[in-house]
Amino acid sequence: GAQETSLHNFAFLLPLRHSFSSQTSSALLISRIKFHCFSLPRLSTMKLDTSGLETTMPMIGFGSNSEMLDGFSSVPSFDLPRTTDFDGFQKEAVQMVKPAKGTTTLAFIFKEGVMVAADSRASMGGYISSQSVKKIIEINPYMLGTMAGGAADCQFWHRNLGIKCRLHELANKRRISVSGASKLLANMLYSYRGMGLSVGTMIAGWDETGPGLYYVDNEGGRLKGDRFSVGSGSPYAYGVLDSGYKFDMRLKKHRN
């Protein structure tokens, strides 16, 4: 059984390098049996696979001539930028990789509800990658969010916001308000300010207090209003809104 197998495995751990007399062999057998009788049962353990781990301790270099790296020539180092204005350096670096998006989204509150509209083109500079992108995301059946900026950033944070709104609804037995949802998103984005996020969104919906519309950006800024437009095409959209927007307009006229 299991005990005999354990004793057999232990016996292989003691190779006999010299010849023993019969008396010595009997004593050795007795000692093995005694050891087996009083030993604790063996537990099966899982070995950790460390084949993918680094063999050297990672270190942060402070320059090619740093004294801290003496003796660690195999560890790569990097030079800090020669500048005293790190905030300005960071802004310049972000501007160099900031893409041109070409997005136009708008939303406004009117007498019969909230109207949200957006284009469907995904672009990177002058290259058009898609003509059928959904830039209006459903957070819940009573709330929508728009996308302007980086597609991955907007989709991730809207999906994250939808999860938090659902958890709030399950915990409090009521839907979260539009104001509360926009505040949640602003707080999350504020925690990552200055880290290169590209998010410009509007949270529009209907709750117990009526229609609600908020603008939230990637720095955690949050504004409440009755009409907003976000994206590089927003100046043209604001021109149309300023000339044609009226609160008491009917839904049919808004669609046209």
GROMACS .gro file of C-alpha atoms in nm:
model
  256
    1GLY     CA    1   0.000   0.000   0.000
    2ALA     CA    2   0.100   0.361   0.055
    3GLN     CA    3   0.327   0.271   0.353
    4GLU     CA    4   0.523   0.012   0.158
    5THR     CA    5   0.571   0.256  -0.129
    6SER     CA    6   0.700   0.519   0.114
    7LEU     CA    7   0.949   0.276   0.266
    8HIS     CA    8   1.060   0.162  -0.078
    9ASN     CA    9   1.122   0.522  -0.192
   10PHE     CA   10   1.318   0.596   0.124
   11ALA     CA   11   1.535   0.292   0.069
   12PHE     CA   12   1.651   0.428  -0.264
   13LEU     CA   13   1.777   0.740  -0.088
   14LEU     CA   14   2.038   0.526   0.102
   15PRO     CA   15   2.266   0.362  -0.155
   16LEU     CA   16   2.489   0.086  -0.012
   17ARG     CA   17   2.848   0.161  -0.101
   18HIS     CA   18   3.009  -0.110   0.118
   19SER     CA   19   2.935  -0.472   0.185
   20PHE     CA   20   2.766  -0.548   0.518
   21SER     CA   21   2.737  -0.864   0.717
   22SER     CA   22   2.404  -1.030   0.773
   23GLN     CA   23   2.388  -0.884   1.125
   24THR     CA   24   2.454  -0.535   0.993
   25SER     CA   25   2.194  -0.580   0.719
   26SER     CA   26   1.936  -0.689   0.976
   27ALA     CA   27   2.014  -0.389   1.192
   28LEU     CA   28   1.983  -0.160   0.891
   29LEU     CA   29   1.647  -0.315   0.798
   30ILE     CA   30   1.520  -0.273   1.155
   31SER     CA   31   1.632   0.088   1.160
   32ARG     CA   32   1.447   0.147   0.834
   33ILE     CA   33   1.132  -0.011   0.970
   34LYS     CA   34   1.153   0.192   1.291
   35PHE     CA   35   1.209   0.509   1.095
   36HIS     CA   36   0.910   0.434   0.878
   37CYS     CA   37   0.682   0.355   1.172
   38PHE     CA   38   0.750   0.681   1.355
   39SER     CA   39   0.777   0.912   1.055
   40LEU     CA   40   0.498   1.154   0.967
   41PRO     CA   41   0.293   1.081   0.655
   42ARG     CA   42   0.438   1.235   0.344
   43LEU     CA   43   0.250   1.528   0.194
   44SER     CA   44   0.236   1.582  -0.178
   45THR     CA   45   0.364   1.930  -0.261
   46MET     CA   46   0.371   2.124  -0.586
   47LYS     CA   47   0.708   2.246  -0.705
   48LEU     CA   48   0.731   2.604  -0.825
   49ASP     CA   49   0.844   2.656  -1.180
   50THR     CA   50   1.116   2.924  -1.165
   51SER     CA   51   1.247   2.871  -1.516
   52GLY     CA   52   1.104   3.201  -1.638
   53LEU     CA   53   1.235   3.414  -1.352
   54GLU     CA   54   1.537   3.639  -1.384
   55THR     CA   55   1.856   3.515  -1.223
   56THR     CA   56   1.982   3.864  -1.147
   57MET     CA   57   1.826   4.123  -0.920
   58PRO     CA   58   1.678   4.413  -1.121
   59MET     CA   59   1.820   4.752  -1.033
   60ILE     CA   60   1.743   5.104  -1.142
   61GLY     CA   61   2.035   5.284  -1.298
   62PHE     CA   62   2.109   5.648  -1.231
   63GLY     CA   63   2.353   5.696  -1.516
   64SER     CA   64   2.627   5.513  -1.697
   65ASN     CA   65   2.890   5.628  -1.441
   66SER     CA   66   2.685   5.556  -1.132
   67GLU     CA   67   2.879   5.408  -0.840
   68MET     CA   68   2.574   5.207  -0.741
   69LEU     CA   69   2.619   4.984  -1.046
   70ASP     CA   70   2.981   4.887  -0.971
   71GLY     CA   71   3.000   4.511  -0.995
   72PHE     CA   72   2.671   4.486  -1.183
   73SER     CA   73   2.794   4.541  -1.536
   74SER     CA   74   2.540   4.294  -1.673
   75VAL     CA   75   2.247   4.505  -1.549
   76PRO     CA   76   2.138   4.763  -1.812
   77SER     CA   77   2.115   5.126  -1.706
   78PHE     CA   78   1.966   5.442  -1.850
   79ASP     CA   79   2.046   5.811  -1.828
   80LEU     CA   80   1.801   6.059  -1.683
   81PRO     CA   81   1.715   6.353  -1.911
   82ARG     CA   82   1.940   6.655  -1.866
   83THR     CA   83   1.672   6.897  -1.755
   84THR     CA   84   1.557   7.074  -1.441
   85ASP     CA   85   1.197   7.120  -1.557
   86PHE     CA   86   1.062   6.764  -1.538
   87ASP     CA   87   0.698   6.877  -1.566
   88GLY     CA   88   0.770   7.056  -1.892
   89PHE     CA   89   0.971   6.763  -2.021
   90GLN     CA   90   0.682   6.526  -1.951
   91LYS     CA   91   0.433   6.748  -2.133
   92GLU     CA   92   0.659   6.770  -2.437
   93ALA     CA   93   0.700   6.391  -2.443
   94VAL     CA   94   0.323   6.336  -2.426
   95GLN     CA   95   0.263   6.586  -2.705
   96MET     CA   96   0.508   6.404  -2.934
   97VAL     CA   97   0.307   6.080  -2.923
   98LYS     CA   98  -0.040   6.234  -2.906
   99PRO     CA   99  -0.239   6.120  -3.212
  100ALA     CA  100  -0.485   6.325  -3.417
  101LYS     CA  101  -0.823   6.166  -3.362
  102GLY     CA  102  -1.075   6.351  -3.579
  103THR     CA  103  -1.375   6.265  -3.357
  104THR     CA  104  -1.699   6.461  -3.323
  105THR     CA  105  -1.945   6.376  -3.046
  106LEU     CA  106  -2.224   6.590  -2.904
  107ALA     CA  107  -2.508   6.565  -2.655
  108PHE     CA  108  -2.774   6.802  -2.527
  109ILE     CA  109  -3.077   6.807  -2.300
  110PHE     CA  110  -3.414   6.911  -2.442
  111LYS     CA  111  -3.778   6.903  -2.338
  112GLU     CA  112  -3.838   6.534  -2.412
  113GLY     CA  113  -3.508   6.386  -2.291
  114VAL     CA  114  -3.140   6.372  -2.384
  115MET     CA  115  -3.004   6.350  -2.738
  116VAL     CA  116  -2.661   6.193  -2.803
  117ALA     CA  117  -2.488   6.178  -3.142
  118ALA     CA  118  -2.142   6.078  -3.266
  119ASP     CA  119  -1.956   5.999  -3.585
  120SER     CA  120  -1.841   5.645  -3.664
  121ARG     CA  121  -1.492   5.698  -3.804
  122ALA     CA  122  -1.176   5.569  -3.636
  123SER     CA  123  -0.861   5.743  -3.751
  124MET     CA  124  -0.494   5.778  -3.663
  125GLY     CA  125  -0.372   6.102  -3.809
  126GLY     CA  126  -0.453   6.090  -4.180
  127TYR     CA  127  -0.515   5.715  -4.185
  128ILE     CA  128  -0.879   5.599  -4.157
  129SER     CA  129  -0.885   5.257  -3.993
  130SER     CA  130  -1.262   5.205  -3.974
  131GLN     CA  131  -1.587   5.370  -4.081
  132SER     CA  132  -1.821   5.176  -3.850
  133VAL     CA  133  -1.701   5.234  -3.494
  134LYS     CA  134  -1.961   5.262  -3.217
  135LYS     CA  135  -1.862   5.569  -3.018
  136ILE     CA  136  -2.175   5.564  -2.801
  137ILE     CA  137  -2.145   5.300  -2.528
  138GLU     CA  138  -2.433   5.178  -2.313
  139ILE     CA  139  -2.344   5.190  -1.943
  140ASN     CA  140  -2.690   5.070  -1.839
  141PRO     CA  141  -3.037   5.086  -2.001
  142TYR     CA  142  -3.079   5.444  -1.873
  143MET     CA  143  -2.728   5.584  -1.924
  144LEU     CA  144  -2.489   5.631  -2.217
  145GLY     CA  145  -2.128   5.735  -2.258
  146THR     CA  146  -1.947   5.877  -2.559
  147MET     CA  147  -1.593   5.807  -2.682
  148ALA     CA  148  -1.341   6.071  -2.784
  149GLY     CA  149  -0.968   6.013  -2.756
  150GLY     CA  150  -0.792   5.680  -2.734
  151ALA     CA  151  -1.026   5.395  -2.821
  152ALA     CA  152  -0.868   5.151  -2.575
  153ASP     CA  153  -0.876   5.402  -2.287
  154CYS     CA  154  -1.238   5.500  -2.350
  155GLN     CA  155  -1.364   5.144  -2.387
  156PHE     CA  156  -1.181   5.022  -2.077
  157TRP     CA  157  -1.300   5.300  -1.846
  158HIS     CA  158  -1.659   5.286  -1.973
  159ARG     CA  159  -1.662   4.911  -1.916
  160ASN     CA  160  -1.516   4.964  -1.569
  161LEU     CA  161  -1.778   5.229  -1.496
  162GLY     CA  162  -2.056   4.993  -1.606
  163ILE     CA  163  -1.934   4.729  -1.360
  164LYS     CA  164  -1.922   4.977  -1.072
  165CYS     CA  165  -2.269   5.109  -1.154
  166ARG     CA  166  -2.408   4.755  -1.152
  167LEU     CA  167  -2.241   4.679  -0.818
  168HIS     CA  168  -2.388   5.001  -0.675
  169GLU     CA  169  -2.733   4.895  -0.794
  170LEU     CA  170  -2.702   4.550  -0.634
  171ALA     CA  171  -2.574   4.691  -0.304
  172ASN     CA  172  -2.825   4.977  -0.270
  173LYS     CA  173  -3.128   4.825  -0.450
  174ARG     CA  174  -3.156   5.130  -0.675
  175ARG     CA  175  -2.992   5.261  -0.989
  176ILE     CA  176  -2.706   5.504  -0.957
  177SER     CA  177  -2.779   5.860  -1.066
  178VAL     CA  178  -2.615   6.021  -1.367
  179SER     CA  179  -2.434   6.259  -1.132
  180GLY     CA  180  -2.303   5.970  -0.922
  181ALA     CA  181  -2.183   5.776  -1.226
  182SER     CA  182  -1.998   6.076  -1.367
  183LYS     CA  183  -1.839   6.139  -1.027
  184LEU     CA  184  -1.721   5.777  -1.011
  185LEU     CA  185  -1.557   5.808  -1.352
  186ALA     CA  186  -1.397   6.142  -1.267
  187ASN     CA  187  -1.249   6.001  -0.945
  188MET     CA  188  -1.105   5.698  -1.127
  189LEU     CA  189  -0.947   5.910  -1.400
  190TYR     CA  190  -0.812   6.161  -1.146
  191SER     CA  191  -0.611   5.879  -0.987
  192TYR     CA  192  -0.429   5.830  -1.321
  193ARG     CA  193  -0.380   6.196  -1.417
  194GLY     CA  194  -0.054   6.274  -1.592
  195MET     CA  195  -0.002   5.912  -1.699
  196GLY     CA  196  -0.082   5.955  -2.066
  197LEU     CA  197  -0.452   5.865  -2.073
  198SER     CA  198  -0.655   6.008  -2.361
  199VAL     CA  199  -1.020   6.021  -2.259
  200GLY     CA  200  -1.285   6.280  -2.336
  201THR     CA  201  -1.635   6.156  -2.264
  202MET     CA  202  -1.988   6.266  -2.191
  203ILE     CA  203  -2.213   6.078  -1.950
  204ALA     CA  204  -2.578   6.126  -2.043
  205GLY     CA  205  -2.884   5.960  -1.897
  206TRP     CA  206  -3.210   5.976  -1.708
  207ASP     CA  207  -3.263   5.918  -1.336
  208GLU     CA  208  -3.511   6.008  -1.061
  209THR     CA  209  -3.424   6.378  -1.086
  210GLY     CA  210  -3.472   6.390  -1.463
  211PRO     CA  211  -3.224   6.416  -1.750
  212GLY     CA  212  -2.854   6.460  -1.675
  213LEU     CA  213  -2.549   6.545  -1.884
  214TYR     CA  214  -2.187   6.564  -1.766
  215TYR     CA  215  -1.850   6.605  -1.934
  216VAL     CA  216  -1.549   6.415  -1.792
  217ASP     CA  217  -1.189   6.430  -1.916
  218ASN     CA  218  -0.876   6.223  -1.854
  219GLU     CA  219  -0.747   6.462  -1.584
  220GLY     CA  220  -1.052   6.402  -1.367
  221GLY     CA  221  -1.230   6.723  -1.467
  222ARG     CA  222  -1.610   6.711  -1.447
  223LEU     CA  223  -1.864   6.963  -1.574
  224LYS     CA  224  -2.242   6.970  -1.571
  225GLY     CA  225  -2.434   7.133  -1.854
  226ASP     CA  226  -2.722   7.115  -2.097
  227ARG     CA  227  -2.509   7.075  -2.413
  228PHE     CA  228  -2.156   6.954  -2.480
  229SER     CA  229  -1.944   6.856  -2.776
  230VAL     CA  230  -1.614   6.666  -2.749
  231GLY     CA  231  -1.352   6.589  -3.011
  232SER     CA  232  -1.149   6.770  -3.274
  233GLY     CA  233  -1.471   6.846  -3.464
  234SER     CA  234  -1.637   7.006  -3.161
  235PRO     CA  235  -1.592   7.370  -3.281
  236TYR     CA  236  -1.811   7.297  -3.584
  237ALA     CA  237  -2.064   7.108  -3.369
  238TYR     CA  238  -2.083   7.397  -3.123
  239GLY     CA  239  -2.154   7.629  -3.415
  240VAL     CA  240  -2.454   7.418  -3.513
  241LEU     CA  241  -2.573   7.392  -3.152
  242ASP     CA  242  -2.546   7.767  -3.094
  243SER     CA  243  -2.753   7.845  -3.402
  244GLY     CA  244  -3.013   7.569  -3.387
  245TYR     CA  245  -3.045   7.448  -3.027
  246LYS     CA  246  -3.366   7.521  -2.837
  247PHE     CA  247  -3.479   7.349  -2.519
  248ASP     CA  248  -3.845   7.322  -2.625
  249MET     CA  249  -3.772   7.154  -2.959
  250ARG     CA  250  -3.956   6.835  -3.044
  251LEU     CA  251  -3.791   6.496  -3.094
  252LYS     CA  252  -3.877   6.481  -3.464
  253LYS     CA  253  -3.704   6.811  -3.532
  254HIS     CA  254  -3.398   6.707  -3.328
  255ARG     CA  255  -3.354   6.397  -3.543
  256ASN     CA  256  -3.355   6.604  -3.858
   0.00000   0.00000   0.00000
